Short mmCIF file of N, CA, C and O in Angstrom, two decimals:
data_model
loop_
_atom_site.label_atom_id
_atom_site.label_comp_id
_atom_site.label_asym_id
_atom_site.label_seq_id
_atom_site.Cartn_x
_atom_site.Cartn_y
_atom_site.Cartn_z
N MET A 28 22.10 14.87 -4.69
CA MET A 28 23.05 15.35 -3.71
C MET A 28 24.14 14.29 -3.57
O MET A 28 23.86 13.16 -3.28
N ASP A 29 25.40 14.66 -3.82
CA ASP A 29 26.48 13.69 -3.66
C ASP A 29 26.98 13.71 -2.22
O ASP A 29 26.51 14.47 -1.38
N ARG A 30 27.95 12.85 -1.91
CA ARG A 30 28.44 12.72 -0.53
C ARG A 30 28.99 14.04 0.01
O ARG A 30 28.78 14.37 1.18
N LYS A 31 29.71 14.76 -0.82
CA LYS A 31 30.30 16.02 -0.37
C LYS A 31 29.19 17.01 0.01
O LYS A 31 29.28 17.67 1.03
N ASP A 32 28.13 17.09 -0.82
CA ASP A 32 27.02 17.99 -0.53
C ASP A 32 26.29 17.56 0.73
O ASP A 32 25.86 18.39 1.54
N ALA A 33 26.10 16.25 0.93
CA ALA A 33 25.38 15.75 2.10
C ALA A 33 26.14 16.05 3.39
O ALA A 33 25.54 16.24 4.44
N ALA A 34 27.47 16.07 3.32
CA ALA A 34 28.28 16.31 4.51
C ALA A 34 28.35 17.79 4.86
O ALA A 34 28.76 18.14 5.96
N SER A 35 27.96 18.67 3.97
CA SER A 35 27.99 20.09 4.26
C SER A 35 26.90 20.45 5.26
O SER A 35 25.92 19.71 5.39
N PRO A 36 27.05 21.57 5.98
CA PRO A 36 26.00 21.98 6.93
C PRO A 36 24.63 22.10 6.25
O PRO A 36 23.63 21.68 6.82
N GLN A 37 24.60 22.64 5.06
CA GLN A 37 23.32 22.78 4.34
C GLN A 37 22.76 21.41 3.97
O GLN A 37 21.58 21.17 4.09
N GLY A 38 23.66 20.51 3.54
CA GLY A 38 23.23 19.17 3.18
C GLY A 38 22.67 18.42 4.38
O GLY A 38 21.66 17.71 4.27
N MET A 39 23.28 18.59 5.54
CA MET A 39 22.79 17.94 6.76
C MET A 39 21.44 18.52 7.17
O MET A 39 20.54 17.79 7.59
N ALA A 40 21.29 19.84 7.01
CA ALA A 40 20.02 20.48 7.34
C ALA A 40 18.93 19.96 6.40
O ALA A 40 17.80 19.70 6.84
N ASP A 41 19.26 19.82 5.12
CA ASP A 41 18.29 19.31 4.15
C ASP A 41 17.90 17.87 4.49
O ASP A 41 16.72 17.51 4.43
N LEU A 42 18.89 17.07 4.86
CA LEU A 42 18.63 15.67 5.21
C LEU A 42 17.78 15.58 6.47
O LEU A 42 16.83 14.80 6.54
N THR A 43 18.10 16.40 7.45
CA THR A 43 17.33 16.42 8.69
C THR A 43 15.89 16.84 8.42
O THR A 43 14.94 16.24 8.93
N SER A 44 15.72 17.83 7.58
CA SER A 44 14.38 18.29 7.22
C SER A 44 13.61 17.19 6.49
O SER A 44 12.43 16.96 6.77
N LEU A 45 14.26 16.51 5.58
CA LEU A 45 13.62 15.43 4.83
C LEU A 45 13.21 14.29 5.76
O LEU A 45 12.12 13.74 5.65
N LEU A 46 14.08 13.94 6.70
CA LEU A 46 13.77 12.88 7.66
C LEU A 46 12.58 13.28 8.54
O LEU A 46 11.72 12.45 8.84
N GLU A 47 12.53 14.54 8.95
CA GLU A 47 11.41 15.02 9.76
C GLU A 47 10.11 14.98 8.96
O GLU A 47 9.07 14.58 9.47
N GLN A 48 10.18 15.39 7.70
CA GLN A 48 8.98 15.34 6.85
C GLN A 48 8.51 13.90 6.67
O GLN A 48 7.31 13.62 6.71
N THR A 49 9.44 13.00 6.49
CA THR A 49 9.11 11.58 6.33
C THR A 49 8.46 11.03 7.59
O THR A 49 7.45 10.33 7.53
N ARG A 50 8.99 11.38 8.74
CA ARG A 50 8.41 10.94 10.00
C ARG A 50 6.99 11.49 10.15
O ARG A 50 6.07 10.78 10.55
N GLN A 51 6.79 12.74 9.78
CA GLN A 51 5.47 13.37 9.89
C GLN A 51 4.47 12.70 8.95
O GLN A 51 3.33 12.45 9.33
N VAL A 52 4.90 12.37 7.73
CA VAL A 52 4.01 11.70 6.78
C VAL A 52 3.63 10.32 7.32
O VAL A 52 2.46 9.91 7.24
N GLN A 53 4.59 9.60 7.88
CA GLN A 53 4.29 8.28 8.45
C GLN A 53 3.28 8.40 9.58
O GLN A 53 2.33 7.61 9.67
N GLU A 54 3.47 9.37 10.44
CA GLU A 54 2.55 9.58 11.56
C GLU A 54 1.15 9.95 11.04
O GLU A 54 0.14 9.43 11.52
N ASP A 55 1.10 10.84 10.06
CA ASP A 55 -0.19 11.25 9.49
C ASP A 55 -0.88 10.08 8.81
O ASP A 55 -2.11 9.95 8.88
N LEU A 56 -0.11 9.22 8.15
CA LEU A 56 -0.69 8.05 7.49
C LEU A 56 -1.29 7.09 8.51
O LEU A 56 -2.40 6.60 8.32
N VAL A 57 -0.58 6.84 9.60
CA VAL A 57 -1.09 5.96 10.65
C VAL A 57 -2.39 6.55 11.22
O VAL A 57 -3.38 5.84 11.41
N ASN A 58 -2.39 7.86 11.47
CA ASN A 58 -3.60 8.50 12.00
C ASN A 58 -4.76 8.40 11.02
O ASN A 58 -5.89 8.12 11.43
N ALA A 59 -4.50 8.61 9.74
CA ALA A 59 -5.56 8.51 8.73
C ALA A 59 -6.10 7.09 8.66
O ALA A 59 -7.32 6.88 8.54
N GLN A 60 -5.21 6.11 8.73
CA GLN A 60 -5.65 4.71 8.69
C GLN A 60 -6.50 4.38 9.91
O GLN A 60 -7.51 3.67 9.80
N GLN A 61 -6.13 4.89 11.07
CA GLN A 61 -6.92 4.66 12.28
C GLN A 61 -8.28 5.33 12.18
O GLN A 61 -9.30 4.75 12.57
N ASP A 62 -8.29 6.54 11.65
CA ASP A 62 -9.56 7.25 11.46
C ASP A 62 -10.47 6.49 10.50
O ASP A 62 -11.67 6.37 10.73
N LEU A 63 -9.89 5.99 9.42
CA LEU A 63 -10.68 5.22 8.45
C LEU A 63 -11.22 3.94 9.08
O LEU A 63 -12.37 3.57 8.86
N ALA A 64 -10.39 3.27 9.87
CA ALA A 64 -10.82 2.03 10.49
C ALA A 64 -12.00 2.26 11.44
O ALA A 64 -12.87 1.40 11.59
N GLY A 65 -12.06 3.44 12.05
CA GLY A 65 -13.14 3.75 12.97
C GLY A 65 -14.36 4.37 12.32
O GLY A 65 -15.39 4.53 12.96
N ALA A 66 -14.24 4.72 11.06
CA ALA A 66 -15.36 5.37 10.36
C ALA A 66 -16.34 4.34 9.83
O ALA A 66 -15.98 3.20 9.55
N THR A 67 -17.59 4.76 9.72
CA THR A 67 -18.60 3.93 9.06
C THR A 67 -19.37 4.80 8.08
O THR A 67 -19.56 6.00 8.30
N VAL A 68 -19.78 4.17 7.00
CA VAL A 68 -20.52 4.85 5.95
C VAL A 68 -21.71 3.99 5.61
O VAL A 68 -21.61 2.76 5.60
N ASP A 69 -22.84 4.64 5.35
CA ASP A 69 -23.99 3.84 4.97
C ASP A 69 -24.43 4.16 3.56
O ASP A 69 -24.28 5.27 3.06
N GLY A 70 -24.95 3.12 2.91
CA GLY A 70 -25.49 3.25 1.56
C GLY A 70 -26.95 2.80 1.58
O GLY A 70 -27.34 1.97 2.40
N HIS A 71 -27.71 3.38 0.70
CA HIS A 71 -29.15 3.10 0.68
C HIS A 71 -29.58 2.72 -0.73
O HIS A 71 -28.96 3.13 -1.71
N ALA A 72 -30.68 1.98 -0.80
CA ALA A 72 -31.29 1.65 -2.08
C ALA A 72 -32.79 1.49 -1.86
O ALA A 72 -33.24 1.17 -0.75
N GLY A 73 -33.55 1.67 -2.94
CA GLY A 73 -34.99 1.48 -2.87
C GLY A 73 -35.66 2.45 -1.92
O GLY A 73 -36.52 2.05 -1.14
N ASN A 74 -35.25 3.72 -1.97
CA ASN A 74 -35.81 4.74 -1.08
C ASN A 74 -35.74 4.32 0.39
O ASN A 74 -36.69 4.49 1.15
N GLY A 75 -34.62 3.73 0.77
CA GLY A 75 -34.39 3.35 2.15
C GLY A 75 -34.87 1.96 2.53
O GLY A 75 -34.79 1.59 3.69
N LEU A 76 -35.33 1.18 1.55
CA LEU A 76 -35.76 -0.18 1.86
C LEU A 76 -34.59 -1.05 2.31
O LEU A 76 -34.74 -1.95 3.13
N VAL A 77 -33.40 -0.77 1.74
CA VAL A 77 -32.19 -1.53 2.09
C VAL A 77 -31.10 -0.54 2.47
O VAL A 77 -30.90 0.46 1.79
N ARG A 78 -30.40 -0.86 3.57
CA ARG A 78 -29.31 -0.01 4.05
C ARG A 78 -28.11 -0.91 4.32
O ARG A 78 -28.22 -1.93 5.00
N ALA A 79 -26.97 -0.52 3.78
CA ALA A 79 -25.71 -1.24 4.00
C ALA A 79 -24.78 -0.34 4.80
O ALA A 79 -24.61 0.84 4.47
N LEU A 80 -24.18 -0.88 5.83
CA LEU A 80 -23.22 -0.15 6.65
C LEU A 80 -21.84 -0.75 6.38
O LEU A 80 -21.63 -1.96 6.53
N VAL A 81 -20.90 0.11 5.96
CA VAL A 81 -19.56 -0.33 5.57
C VAL A 81 -18.54 0.47 6.37
O VAL A 81 -18.69 1.67 6.58
N SER A 82 -17.48 -0.21 6.82
CA SER A 82 -16.42 0.47 7.55
C SER A 82 -15.59 1.32 6.59
O SER A 82 -15.65 1.14 5.37
N GLY A 83 -14.81 2.22 7.17
CA GLY A 83 -13.94 3.08 6.36
C GLY A 83 -12.86 2.31 5.61
O GLY A 83 -12.25 2.83 4.68
N THR A 84 -12.66 1.05 5.98
CA THR A 84 -11.70 0.21 5.26
C THR A 84 -12.39 -0.64 4.20
O THR A 84 -11.74 -1.42 3.52
N GLY A 85 -13.72 -0.48 4.07
CA GLY A 85 -14.45 -1.17 3.01
C GLY A 85 -15.13 -2.46 3.41
O GLY A 85 -15.71 -3.15 2.57
N GLU A 86 -15.10 -2.80 4.68
CA GLU A 86 -15.71 -4.06 5.14
C GLU A 86 -17.20 -3.85 5.41
O GLU A 86 -17.59 -2.94 6.14
N LEU A 87 -18.03 -4.71 4.82
CA LEU A 87 -19.46 -4.68 5.08
C LEU A 87 -19.69 -5.08 6.53
O LEU A 87 -19.30 -6.17 6.95
N GLN A 88 -20.33 -4.21 7.31
CA GLN A 88 -20.53 -4.47 8.73
C GLN A 88 -21.97 -4.84 9.07
O GLN A 88 -22.21 -5.56 10.03
N ASP A 89 -22.92 -4.31 8.32
CA ASP A 89 -24.31 -4.57 8.63
C ASP A 89 -25.15 -4.37 7.37
O ASP A 89 -24.78 -3.59 6.49
N LEU A 90 -26.25 -5.08 7.33
CA LEU A 90 -27.19 -4.96 6.22
C LEU A 90 -28.59 -4.97 6.83
O LEU A 90 -28.94 -5.93 7.53
N GLU A 91 -29.32 -3.90 6.61
CA GLU A 91 -30.67 -3.78 7.16
C GLU A 91 -31.67 -3.71 6.02
O GLU A 91 -31.44 -3.04 5.02
N MET A 92 -32.78 -4.40 6.22
CA MET A 92 -33.85 -4.38 5.22
C MET A 92 -35.17 -4.08 5.90
O MET A 92 -35.48 -4.66 6.95
N SER A 93 -35.91 -3.19 5.31
CA SER A 93 -37.24 -2.87 5.81
C SER A 93 -38.14 -4.09 5.61
O SER A 93 -37.96 -4.86 4.66
N ASP A 94 -39.13 -4.25 6.47
CA ASP A 94 -40.09 -5.34 6.31
C ASP A 94 -40.79 -5.25 4.95
O ASP A 94 -41.16 -6.26 4.37
N GLN A 95 -40.93 -4.04 4.45
CA GLN A 95 -41.61 -3.83 3.15
C GLN A 95 -40.88 -4.51 2.00
O GLN A 95 -41.49 -4.88 1.01
N VAL A 96 -39.57 -4.67 2.11
CA VAL A 96 -38.79 -5.24 1.02
C VAL A 96 -39.20 -6.69 0.76
O VAL A 96 -39.12 -7.16 -0.37
N PHE A 97 -39.69 -7.36 1.77
CA PHE A 97 -40.06 -8.77 1.59
C PHE A 97 -41.41 -8.92 0.88
O PHE A 97 -41.72 -9.98 0.37
N SER A 98 -42.16 -7.85 0.81
CA SER A 98 -43.43 -7.91 0.09
C SER A 98 -43.23 -7.72 -1.41
O SER A 98 -44.20 -7.82 -2.17
N LEU A 99 -42.01 -7.47 -1.84
CA LEU A 99 -41.74 -7.32 -3.27
C LEU A 99 -42.02 -8.61 -4.02
O LEU A 99 -42.44 -8.58 -5.17
N GLY A 100 -41.75 -9.73 -3.37
CA GLY A 100 -42.05 -11.02 -3.96
C GLY A 100 -41.08 -11.48 -5.04
O GLY A 100 -41.24 -12.57 -5.57
N ASP A 101 -40.07 -10.69 -5.35
CA ASP A 101 -39.14 -11.05 -6.41
C ASP A 101 -37.72 -11.10 -5.84
O ASP A 101 -37.13 -10.05 -5.53
N PRO A 102 -37.17 -12.30 -5.67
CA PRO A 102 -35.81 -12.42 -5.12
C PRO A 102 -34.77 -11.64 -5.92
O PRO A 102 -33.82 -11.09 -5.34
N ALA A 103 -34.93 -11.57 -7.22
CA ALA A 103 -33.96 -10.84 -8.05
C ALA A 103 -34.01 -9.35 -7.74
O ALA A 103 -32.97 -8.68 -7.71
N GLU A 104 -35.20 -8.84 -7.47
CA GLU A 104 -35.32 -7.41 -7.13
C GLU A 104 -34.69 -7.14 -5.76
O GLU A 104 -34.00 -6.14 -5.57
N LEU A 105 -34.89 -8.04 -4.81
CA LEU A 105 -34.26 -7.91 -3.50
C LEU A 105 -32.73 -7.94 -3.63
O LEU A 105 -32.04 -7.11 -3.06
N ALA A 106 -32.24 -8.87 -4.42
CA ALA A 106 -30.79 -8.97 -4.64
C ALA A 106 -30.25 -7.69 -5.27
O ALA A 106 -29.18 -7.20 -4.89
N ALA A 107 -30.99 -7.13 -6.23
CA ALA A 107 -30.56 -5.90 -6.89
C ALA A 107 -30.52 -4.74 -5.90
O ALA A 107 -29.60 -3.90 -5.95
N LEU A 108 -31.48 -4.67 -4.99
CA LEU A 108 -31.49 -3.62 -3.98
C LEU A 108 -30.31 -3.76 -3.01
O LEU A 108 -29.68 -2.76 -2.64
N VAL A 109 -30.03 -4.99 -2.61
CA VAL A 109 -28.89 -5.22 -1.71
C VAL A 109 -27.59 -4.80 -2.40
O VAL A 109 -26.76 -4.08 -1.81
N LEU A 110 -27.42 -5.22 -3.63
CA LEU A 110 -26.21 -4.83 -4.38
C LEU A 110 -26.10 -3.31 -4.52
O LEU A 110 -25.03 -2.74 -4.34
N ALA A 111 -27.20 -2.67 -4.82
CA ALA A 111 -27.19 -1.22 -5.00
C ALA A 111 -26.82 -0.51 -3.69
O ALA A 111 -26.05 0.46 -3.70
N ALA A 112 -27.34 -0.98 -2.57
CA ALA A 112 -27.02 -0.37 -1.28
C ALA A 112 -25.54 -0.56 -0.93
O ALA A 112 -24.88 0.38 -0.47
N VAL A 113 -25.02 -1.75 -1.16
CA VAL A 113 -23.60 -2.02 -0.87
C VAL A 113 -22.71 -1.18 -1.79
O VAL A 113 -21.73 -0.58 -1.34
N ARG A 114 -23.05 -1.10 -3.05
CA ARG A 114 -22.25 -0.29 -3.98
C ARG A 114 -22.30 1.19 -3.63
O ARG A 114 -21.29 1.89 -3.73
N ASP A 115 -23.46 1.66 -3.19
CA ASP A 115 -23.58 3.06 -2.76
C ASP A 115 -22.64 3.32 -1.58
O ASP A 115 -21.91 4.32 -1.56
N ALA A 116 -22.64 2.42 -0.61
CA ALA A 116 -21.76 2.57 0.55
C ALA A 116 -20.29 2.50 0.15
O ALA A 116 -19.46 3.29 0.62
N GLN A 117 -19.95 1.58 -0.74
CA GLN A 117 -18.56 1.45 -1.18
C GLN A 117 -18.09 2.69 -1.92
O GLN A 117 -16.94 3.12 -1.77
N THR A 118 -18.97 3.28 -2.72
CA THR A 118 -18.62 4.52 -3.42
C THR A 118 -18.33 5.63 -2.42
O THR A 118 -17.36 6.39 -2.56
N LYS A 119 -19.15 5.71 -1.38
CA LYS A 119 -18.94 6.72 -0.35
C LYS A 119 -17.65 6.47 0.43
O LYS A 119 -16.95 7.41 0.79
N VAL A 120 -17.33 5.21 0.68
CA VAL A 120 -16.08 4.88 1.37
C VAL A 120 -14.88 5.29 0.52
O VAL A 120 -13.91 5.85 1.04
N THR A 121 -14.95 5.02 -0.76
CA THR A 121 -13.85 5.40 -1.66
C THR A 121 -13.64 6.91 -1.62
O THR A 121 -12.50 7.39 -1.53
N ARG A 122 -14.73 7.67 -1.64
CA ARG A 122 -14.63 9.13 -1.55
C ARG A 122 -14.01 9.56 -0.22
O ARG A 122 -13.14 10.44 -0.18
N LEU A 123 -14.44 8.93 0.87
CA LEU A 123 -13.91 9.24 2.18
C LEU A 123 -12.40 8.94 2.24
O LEU A 123 -11.61 9.74 2.74
N GLN A 124 -12.00 7.81 1.71
CA GLN A 124 -10.59 7.44 1.68
C GLN A 124 -9.78 8.47 0.89
O GLN A 124 -8.70 8.88 1.32
N GLN A 125 -10.31 8.88 -0.25
CA GLN A 125 -9.60 9.87 -1.06
C GLN A 125 -9.49 11.20 -0.33
O GLN A 125 -8.44 11.84 -0.35
N GLU A 126 -10.56 11.60 0.34
CA GLU A 126 -10.53 12.86 1.11
C GLU A 126 -9.48 12.81 2.22
O GLU A 126 -8.77 13.78 2.44
N MET A 127 -9.41 11.67 2.89
CA MET A 127 -8.50 11.57 4.03
C MET A 127 -7.06 11.35 3.62
O MET A 127 -6.14 11.77 4.32
N LEU A 128 -6.84 10.70 2.49
CA LEU A 128 -5.47 10.37 2.09
C LEU A 128 -4.88 11.32 1.06
O LEU A 128 -3.66 11.37 0.90
N SER A 129 -5.71 12.11 0.37
CA SER A 129 -5.17 13.00 -0.66
C SER A 129 -4.22 14.06 -0.11
O SER A 129 -3.23 14.38 -0.77
N PRO A 130 -4.45 14.61 1.09
CA PRO A 130 -3.45 15.56 1.60
C PRO A 130 -2.08 14.91 1.77
O PRO A 130 -1.06 15.55 1.53
N LEU A 131 -2.05 13.65 2.18
CA LEU A 131 -0.78 12.95 2.32
C LEU A 131 -0.13 12.73 0.96
O LEU A 131 1.09 12.86 0.82
N SER A 132 -0.94 12.43 -0.02
CA SER A 132 -0.41 12.24 -1.37
C SER A 132 0.21 13.53 -1.89
O SER A 132 1.29 13.52 -2.47
N ARG A 133 -0.47 14.64 -1.66
CA ARG A 133 0.07 15.93 -2.11
C ARG A 133 1.37 16.25 -1.38
O ARG A 133 2.32 16.77 -1.96
N LEU A 134 1.44 15.92 -0.09
CA LEU A 134 2.66 16.16 0.68
C LEU A 134 3.81 15.32 0.13
O LEU A 134 4.93 15.80 -0.02
N LEU A 135 3.52 14.06 -0.17
CA LEU A 135 4.55 13.18 -0.75
C LEU A 135 5.01 13.71 -2.10
O LEU A 135 6.20 13.68 -2.42
N ASP A 136 4.07 14.19 -2.91
CA ASP A 136 4.44 14.77 -4.20
C ASP A 136 5.35 15.97 -4.00
O ASP A 136 6.31 16.16 -4.73
N GLY A 137 5.06 16.78 -2.99
CA GLY A 137 5.89 17.95 -2.70
C GLY A 137 7.27 17.56 -2.24
O GLY A 137 8.26 18.21 -2.57
N MET A 138 7.36 16.48 -1.46
CA MET A 138 8.66 16.01 -1.01
C MET A 138 9.49 15.51 -2.20
O MET A 138 10.68 15.72 -2.27
N ASP A 139 8.84 14.86 -3.14
CA ASP A 139 9.52 14.35 -4.32
C ASP A 139 10.09 15.51 -5.14
O ASP A 139 11.19 15.44 -5.63
N GLY A 140 9.33 16.59 -5.22
CA GLY A 140 9.78 17.74 -6.00
C GLY A 140 10.87 18.52 -5.30
O GLY A 140 11.57 19.31 -5.92
N ALA A 141 11.03 18.32 -4.01
CA ALA A 141 12.02 19.08 -3.24
C ALA A 141 13.43 18.57 -3.45
O ALA A 141 14.39 19.23 -3.15
N SER A 142 13.56 17.33 -3.96
CA SER A 142 14.91 16.78 -4.10
C SER A 142 15.58 17.22 -5.36
O SER A 142 15.02 17.70 -6.27
#
């Protein structure tokens, strides 16, 4: 759109619409980020022997281990269970982030195609 087109009534309406869409995307993004920050996801390993709790932003918040896990007697096995639980939780967080942010991505793609 050149200057002459932007100054036309239709050009101004298009610009106003684009600005409104941009404002809405920004607002939706802030809301999604707040929702993610408040979300928690848990991951499990060893049939529930180890549980990792991770925030929607990916921060490990808690790690719980059943008393039974200490009877394994093998530190490497315990470490493997902890890693598996954390990775399970991180995988779930990534899915949650994609679910919450993909509508915004599609909206942005639509805005790009509108120009």
